[in-house]
mmCIF file with all atom_site columns, C-alpha atoms in Angstrom:
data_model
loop_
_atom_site.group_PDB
_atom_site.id
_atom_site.type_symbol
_atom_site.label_atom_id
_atom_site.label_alt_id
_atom_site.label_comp_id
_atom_site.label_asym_id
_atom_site.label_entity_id
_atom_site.label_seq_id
_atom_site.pdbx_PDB_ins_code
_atom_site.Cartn_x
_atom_site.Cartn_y
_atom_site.Cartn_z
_atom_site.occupancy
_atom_site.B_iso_or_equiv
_atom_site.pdbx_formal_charge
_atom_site.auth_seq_id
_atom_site.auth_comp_id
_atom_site.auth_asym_id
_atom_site.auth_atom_id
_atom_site.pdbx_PDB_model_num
ATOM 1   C CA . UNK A 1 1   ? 0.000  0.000  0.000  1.00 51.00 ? 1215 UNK A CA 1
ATOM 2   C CA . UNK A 1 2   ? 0.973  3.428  -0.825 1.00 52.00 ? 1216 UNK A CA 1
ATOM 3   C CA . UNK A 1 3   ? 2.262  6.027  1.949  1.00 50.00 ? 1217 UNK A CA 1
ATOM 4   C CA . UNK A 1 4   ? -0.094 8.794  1.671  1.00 50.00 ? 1218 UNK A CA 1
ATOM 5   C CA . UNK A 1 5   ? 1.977  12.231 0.014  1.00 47.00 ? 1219 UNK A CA 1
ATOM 6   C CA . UNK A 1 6   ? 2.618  14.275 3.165  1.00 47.00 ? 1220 UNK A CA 1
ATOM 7   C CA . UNK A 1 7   ? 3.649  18.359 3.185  1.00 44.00 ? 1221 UNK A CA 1
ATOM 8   C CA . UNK A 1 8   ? 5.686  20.383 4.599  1.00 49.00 ? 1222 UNK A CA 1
ATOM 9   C CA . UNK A 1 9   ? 3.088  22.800 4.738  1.00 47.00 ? 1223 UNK A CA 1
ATOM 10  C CA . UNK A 1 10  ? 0.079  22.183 6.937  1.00 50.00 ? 1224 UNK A CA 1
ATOM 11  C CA . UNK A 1 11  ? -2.712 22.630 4.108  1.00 51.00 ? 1225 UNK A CA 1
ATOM 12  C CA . UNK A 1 12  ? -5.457 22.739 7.384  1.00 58.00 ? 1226 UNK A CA 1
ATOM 13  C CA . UNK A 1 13  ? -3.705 26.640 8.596  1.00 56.00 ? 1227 UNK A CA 1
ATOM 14  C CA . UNK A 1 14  ? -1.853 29.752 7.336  1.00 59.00 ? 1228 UNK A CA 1
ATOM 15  C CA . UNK A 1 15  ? 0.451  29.663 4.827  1.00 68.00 ? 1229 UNK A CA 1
ATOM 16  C CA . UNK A 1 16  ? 2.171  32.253 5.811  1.00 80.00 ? 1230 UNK A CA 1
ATOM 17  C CA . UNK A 1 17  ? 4.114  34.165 9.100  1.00 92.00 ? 1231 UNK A CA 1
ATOM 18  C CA . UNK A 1 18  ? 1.586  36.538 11.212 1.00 95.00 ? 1232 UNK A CA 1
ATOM 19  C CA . UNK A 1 19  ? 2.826  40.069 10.629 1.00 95.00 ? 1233 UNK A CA 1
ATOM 20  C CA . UNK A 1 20  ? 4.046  39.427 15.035 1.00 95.00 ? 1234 UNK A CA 1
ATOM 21  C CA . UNK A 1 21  ? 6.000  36.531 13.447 1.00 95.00 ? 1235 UNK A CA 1
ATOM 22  C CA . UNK A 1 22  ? 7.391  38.298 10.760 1.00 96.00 ? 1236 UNK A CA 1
ATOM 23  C CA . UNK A 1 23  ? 8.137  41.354 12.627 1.00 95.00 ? 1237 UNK A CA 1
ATOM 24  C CA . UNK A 1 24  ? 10.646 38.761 14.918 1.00 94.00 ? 1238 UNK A CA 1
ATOM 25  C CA . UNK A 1 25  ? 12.019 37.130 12.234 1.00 95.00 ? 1239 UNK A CA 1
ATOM 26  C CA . UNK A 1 26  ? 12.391 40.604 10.553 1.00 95.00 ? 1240 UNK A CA 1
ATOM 27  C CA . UNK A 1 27  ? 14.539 41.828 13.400 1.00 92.00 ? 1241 UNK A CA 1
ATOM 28  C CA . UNK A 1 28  ? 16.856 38.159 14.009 1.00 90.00 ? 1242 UNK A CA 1
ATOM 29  C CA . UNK A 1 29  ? 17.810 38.165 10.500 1.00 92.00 ? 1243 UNK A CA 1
ATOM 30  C CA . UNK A 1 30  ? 18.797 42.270 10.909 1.00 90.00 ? 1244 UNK A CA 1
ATOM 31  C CA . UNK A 1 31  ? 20.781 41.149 13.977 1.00 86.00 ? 1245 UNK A CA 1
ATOM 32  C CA . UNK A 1 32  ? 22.507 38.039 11.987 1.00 87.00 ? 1246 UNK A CA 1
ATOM 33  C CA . UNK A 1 33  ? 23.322 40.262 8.831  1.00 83.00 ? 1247 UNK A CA 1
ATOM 34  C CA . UNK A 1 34  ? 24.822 43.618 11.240 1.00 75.00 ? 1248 UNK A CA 1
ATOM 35  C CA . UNK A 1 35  ? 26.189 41.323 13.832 1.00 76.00 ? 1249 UNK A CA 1
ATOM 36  C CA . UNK A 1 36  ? 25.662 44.053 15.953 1.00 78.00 ? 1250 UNK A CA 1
ATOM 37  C CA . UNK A 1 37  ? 23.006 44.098 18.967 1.00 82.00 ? 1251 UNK A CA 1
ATOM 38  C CA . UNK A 1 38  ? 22.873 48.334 19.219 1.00 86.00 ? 1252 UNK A CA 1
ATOM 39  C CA . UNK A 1 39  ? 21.529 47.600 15.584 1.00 85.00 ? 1253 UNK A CA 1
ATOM 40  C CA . UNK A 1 40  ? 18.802 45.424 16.405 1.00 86.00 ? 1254 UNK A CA 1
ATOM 41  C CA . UNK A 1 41  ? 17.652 46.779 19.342 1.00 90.00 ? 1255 UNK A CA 1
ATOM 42  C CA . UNK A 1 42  ? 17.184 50.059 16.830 1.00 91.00 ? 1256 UNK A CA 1
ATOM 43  C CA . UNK A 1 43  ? 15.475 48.453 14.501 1.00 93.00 ? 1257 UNK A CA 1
ATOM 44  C CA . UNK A 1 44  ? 13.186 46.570 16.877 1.00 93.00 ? 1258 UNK A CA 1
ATOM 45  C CA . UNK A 1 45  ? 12.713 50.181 18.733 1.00 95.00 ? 1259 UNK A CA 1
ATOM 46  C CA . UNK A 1 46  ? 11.739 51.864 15.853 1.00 96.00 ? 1260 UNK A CA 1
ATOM 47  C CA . UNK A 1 47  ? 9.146  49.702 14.338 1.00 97.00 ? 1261 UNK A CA 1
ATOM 48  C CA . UNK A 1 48  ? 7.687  48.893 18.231 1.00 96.00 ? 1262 UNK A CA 1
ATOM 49  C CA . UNK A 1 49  ? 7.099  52.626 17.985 1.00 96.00 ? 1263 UNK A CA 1
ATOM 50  C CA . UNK A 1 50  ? 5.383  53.038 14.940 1.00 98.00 ? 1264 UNK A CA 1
ATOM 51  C CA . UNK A 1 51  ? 3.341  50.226 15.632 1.00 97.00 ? 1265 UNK A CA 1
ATOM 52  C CA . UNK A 1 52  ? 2.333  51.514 18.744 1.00 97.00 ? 1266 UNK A CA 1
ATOM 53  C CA . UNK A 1 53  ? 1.230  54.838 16.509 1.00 97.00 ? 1267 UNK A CA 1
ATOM 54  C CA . UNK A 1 54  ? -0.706 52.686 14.714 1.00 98.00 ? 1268 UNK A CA 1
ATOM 55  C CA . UNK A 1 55  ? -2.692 49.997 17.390 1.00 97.00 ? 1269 UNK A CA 1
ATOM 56  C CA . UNK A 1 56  ? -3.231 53.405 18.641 1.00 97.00 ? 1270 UNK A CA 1
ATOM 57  C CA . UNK A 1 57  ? -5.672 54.246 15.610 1.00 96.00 ? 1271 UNK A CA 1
ATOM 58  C CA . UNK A 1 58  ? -6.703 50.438 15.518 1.00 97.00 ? 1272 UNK A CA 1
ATOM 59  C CA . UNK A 1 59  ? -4.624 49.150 12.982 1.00 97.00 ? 1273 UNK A CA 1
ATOM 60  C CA . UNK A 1 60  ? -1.185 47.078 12.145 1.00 97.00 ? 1274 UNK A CA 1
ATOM 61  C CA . UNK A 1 61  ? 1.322  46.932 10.090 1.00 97.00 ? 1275 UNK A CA 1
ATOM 62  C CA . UNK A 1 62  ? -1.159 45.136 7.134  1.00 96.00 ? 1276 UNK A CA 1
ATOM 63  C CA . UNK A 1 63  ? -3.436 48.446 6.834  1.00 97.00 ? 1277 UNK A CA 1
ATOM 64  C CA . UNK A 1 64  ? -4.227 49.976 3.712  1.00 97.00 ? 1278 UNK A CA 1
ATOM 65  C CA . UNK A 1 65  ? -1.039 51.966 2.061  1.00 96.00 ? 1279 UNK A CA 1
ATOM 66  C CA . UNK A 1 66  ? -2.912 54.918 1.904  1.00 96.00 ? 1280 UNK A CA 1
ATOM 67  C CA . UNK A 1 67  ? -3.537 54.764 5.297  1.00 97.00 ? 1281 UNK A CA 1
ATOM 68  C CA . UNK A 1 68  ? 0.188  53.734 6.509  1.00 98.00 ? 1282 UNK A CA 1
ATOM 69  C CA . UNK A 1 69  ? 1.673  56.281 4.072  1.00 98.00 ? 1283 UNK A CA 1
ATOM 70  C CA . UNK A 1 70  ? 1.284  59.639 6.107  1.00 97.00 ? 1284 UNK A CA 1
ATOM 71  C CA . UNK A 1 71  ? 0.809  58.321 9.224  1.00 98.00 ? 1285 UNK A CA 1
ATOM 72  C CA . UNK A 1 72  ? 4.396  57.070 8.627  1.00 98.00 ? 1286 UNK A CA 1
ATOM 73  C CA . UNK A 1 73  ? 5.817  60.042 7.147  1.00 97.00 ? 1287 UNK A CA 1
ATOM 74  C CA . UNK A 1 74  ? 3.978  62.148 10.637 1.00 96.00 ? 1288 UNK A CA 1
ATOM 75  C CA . UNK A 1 75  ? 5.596  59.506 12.583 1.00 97.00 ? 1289 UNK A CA 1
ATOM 76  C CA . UNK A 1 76  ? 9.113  59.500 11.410 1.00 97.00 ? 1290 UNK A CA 1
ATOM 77  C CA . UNK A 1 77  ? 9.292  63.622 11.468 1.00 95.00 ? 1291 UNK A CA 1
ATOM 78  C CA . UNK A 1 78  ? 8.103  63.726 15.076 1.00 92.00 ? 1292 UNK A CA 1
ATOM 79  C CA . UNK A 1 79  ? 10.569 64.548 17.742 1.00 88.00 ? 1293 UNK A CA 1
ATOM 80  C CA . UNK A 1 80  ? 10.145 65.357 21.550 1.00 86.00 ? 1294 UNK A CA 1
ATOM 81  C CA . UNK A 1 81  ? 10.837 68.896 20.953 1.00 84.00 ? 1295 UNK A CA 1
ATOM 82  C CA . UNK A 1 82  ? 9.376  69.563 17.577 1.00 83.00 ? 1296 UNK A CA 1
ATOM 83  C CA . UNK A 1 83  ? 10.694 68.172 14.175 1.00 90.00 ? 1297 UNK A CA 1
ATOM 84  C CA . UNK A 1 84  ? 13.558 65.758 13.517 1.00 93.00 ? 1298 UNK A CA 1
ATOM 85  C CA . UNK A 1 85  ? 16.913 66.013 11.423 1.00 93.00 ? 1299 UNK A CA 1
ATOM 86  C CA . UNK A 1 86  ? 16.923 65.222 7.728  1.00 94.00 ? 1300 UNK A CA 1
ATOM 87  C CA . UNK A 1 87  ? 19.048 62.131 8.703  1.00 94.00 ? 1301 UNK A CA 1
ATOM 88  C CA . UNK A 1 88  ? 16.852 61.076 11.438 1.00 94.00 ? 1302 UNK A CA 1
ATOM 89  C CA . UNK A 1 89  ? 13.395 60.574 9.123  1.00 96.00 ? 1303 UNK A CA 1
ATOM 90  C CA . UNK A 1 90  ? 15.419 59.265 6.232  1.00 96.00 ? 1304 UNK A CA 1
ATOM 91  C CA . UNK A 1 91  ? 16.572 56.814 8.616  1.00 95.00 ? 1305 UNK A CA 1
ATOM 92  C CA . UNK A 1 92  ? 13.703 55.813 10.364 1.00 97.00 ? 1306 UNK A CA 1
ATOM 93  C CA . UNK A 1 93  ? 11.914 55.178 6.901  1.00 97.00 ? 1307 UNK A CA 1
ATOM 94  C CA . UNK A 1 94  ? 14.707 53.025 5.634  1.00 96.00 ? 1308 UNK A CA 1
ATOM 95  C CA . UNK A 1 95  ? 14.215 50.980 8.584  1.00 97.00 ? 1309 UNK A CA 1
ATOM 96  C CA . UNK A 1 96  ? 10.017 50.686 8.270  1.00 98.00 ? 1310 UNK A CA 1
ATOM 97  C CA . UNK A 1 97  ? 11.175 50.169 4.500  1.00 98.00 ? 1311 UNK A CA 1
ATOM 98  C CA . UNK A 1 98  ? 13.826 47.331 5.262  1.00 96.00 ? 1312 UNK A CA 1
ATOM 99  C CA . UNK A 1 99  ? 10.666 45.795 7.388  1.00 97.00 ? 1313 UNK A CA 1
ATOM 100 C CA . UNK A 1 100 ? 7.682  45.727 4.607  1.00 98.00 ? 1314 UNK A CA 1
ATOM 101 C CA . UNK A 1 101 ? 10.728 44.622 2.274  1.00 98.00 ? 1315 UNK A CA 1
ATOM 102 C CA . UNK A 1 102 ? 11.254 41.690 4.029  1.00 97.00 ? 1316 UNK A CA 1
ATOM 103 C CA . UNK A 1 103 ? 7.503  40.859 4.682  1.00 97.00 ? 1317 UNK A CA 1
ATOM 104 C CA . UNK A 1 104 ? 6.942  40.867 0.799  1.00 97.00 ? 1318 UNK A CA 1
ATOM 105 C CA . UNK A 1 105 ? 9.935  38.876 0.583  1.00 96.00 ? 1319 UNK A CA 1
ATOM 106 C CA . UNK A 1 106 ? 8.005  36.503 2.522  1.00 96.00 ? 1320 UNK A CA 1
ATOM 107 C CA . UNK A 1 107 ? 5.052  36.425 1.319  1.00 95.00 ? 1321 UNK A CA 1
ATOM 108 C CA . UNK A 1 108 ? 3.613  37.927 4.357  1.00 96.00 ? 1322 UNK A CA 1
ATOM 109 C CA . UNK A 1 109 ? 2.224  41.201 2.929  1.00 96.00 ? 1323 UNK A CA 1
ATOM 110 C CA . UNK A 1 110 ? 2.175  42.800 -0.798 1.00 95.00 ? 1324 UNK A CA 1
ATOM 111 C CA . UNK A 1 111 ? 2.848  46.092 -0.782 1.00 96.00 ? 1325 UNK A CA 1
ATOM 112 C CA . UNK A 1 112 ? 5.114  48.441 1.047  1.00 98.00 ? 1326 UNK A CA 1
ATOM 113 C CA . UNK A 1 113 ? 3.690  52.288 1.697  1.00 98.00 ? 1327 UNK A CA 1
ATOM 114 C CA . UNK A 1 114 ? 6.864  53.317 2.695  1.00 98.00 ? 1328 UNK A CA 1
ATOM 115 C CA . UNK A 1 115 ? 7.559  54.060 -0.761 1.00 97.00 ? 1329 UNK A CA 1
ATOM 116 C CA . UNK A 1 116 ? 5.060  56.555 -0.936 1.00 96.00 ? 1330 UNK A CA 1
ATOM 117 C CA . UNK A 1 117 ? 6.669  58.889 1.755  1.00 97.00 ? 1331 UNK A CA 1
ATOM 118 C CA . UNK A 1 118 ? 9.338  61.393 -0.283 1.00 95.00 ? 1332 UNK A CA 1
ATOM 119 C CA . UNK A 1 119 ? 12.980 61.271 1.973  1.00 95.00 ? 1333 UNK A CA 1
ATOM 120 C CA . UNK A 1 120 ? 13.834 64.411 2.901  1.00 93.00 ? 1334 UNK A CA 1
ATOM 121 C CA . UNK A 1 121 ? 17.209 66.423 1.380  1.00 92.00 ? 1335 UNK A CA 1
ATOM 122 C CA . UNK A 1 122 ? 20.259 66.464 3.991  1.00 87.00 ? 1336 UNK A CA 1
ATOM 123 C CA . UNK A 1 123 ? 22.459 69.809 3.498  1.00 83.00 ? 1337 UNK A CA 1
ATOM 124 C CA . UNK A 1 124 ? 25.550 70.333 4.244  1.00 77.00 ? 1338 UNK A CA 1
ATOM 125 C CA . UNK A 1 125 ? 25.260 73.084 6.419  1.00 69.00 ? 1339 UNK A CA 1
ATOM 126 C CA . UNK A 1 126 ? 29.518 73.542 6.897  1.00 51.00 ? 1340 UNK A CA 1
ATOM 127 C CA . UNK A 1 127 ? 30.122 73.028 3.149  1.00 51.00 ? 1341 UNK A CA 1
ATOM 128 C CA . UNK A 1 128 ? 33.228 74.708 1.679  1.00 53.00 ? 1342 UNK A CA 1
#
């Protein structure tokens, strides 16, 4: 008698990572590829934050882009004493970017609204 074919995907539940599974995966592989654990720990900081901005307003990570858009580009220019440096939101995007990157990557979501959010010019402000 023949074995029956088995899977390594259970065909009875999701096919894919939760976004809270992705989001931890999403952060190990940044701390395999810097080897560094300040690294991490920034990247995990900064995407806890905005998605505490977000479950604030009742929704994740897997919103509608034209949702996730401005309330990221708000988010990433806020500082505790007004707006941020040039540097610091260009940052901060690349890192929400690296995130929704990696989650299409895997399947996990399809689109990432980070692209929608212009980066902001750094000057030289001691220039020759």
């Amino acid at each position: 008698m023949q074995q029956p074919h088995t899977s390594l995907i259970p065909h009875d539940g999701p096919r894919t990572m939760t976004i809270e599974q992705c989001t931890l995966a999403w952060v190990h592989a940044k701390a395999m590829h810097s080897e560094s654990k300040k690294t991490a720990r920034a990247y995990q900081d900064t995407l806890a934050q905005f998605r505490d901005l977000l479950h604030a307003q009742g929704i994740d990570l897997d919103a509608d882009p034209a949702i996730l858009a401005p309330l990221a580009q708000g988010w990433a220019g806020m500082g505790r004493q007004g707006d941020v440096a040039p540097a610091t939101f260009n940052q901060r995007l690349s890192i929400l970017s690296s995130f929704y990157k990696y989650a299409i990557t895997h399947e996990v979501l399809h689109y990432n609204p980070i692209e929608r959010v212009e980066r902001r010019v750094i000057r030289k402000t001691e220039a020759a």
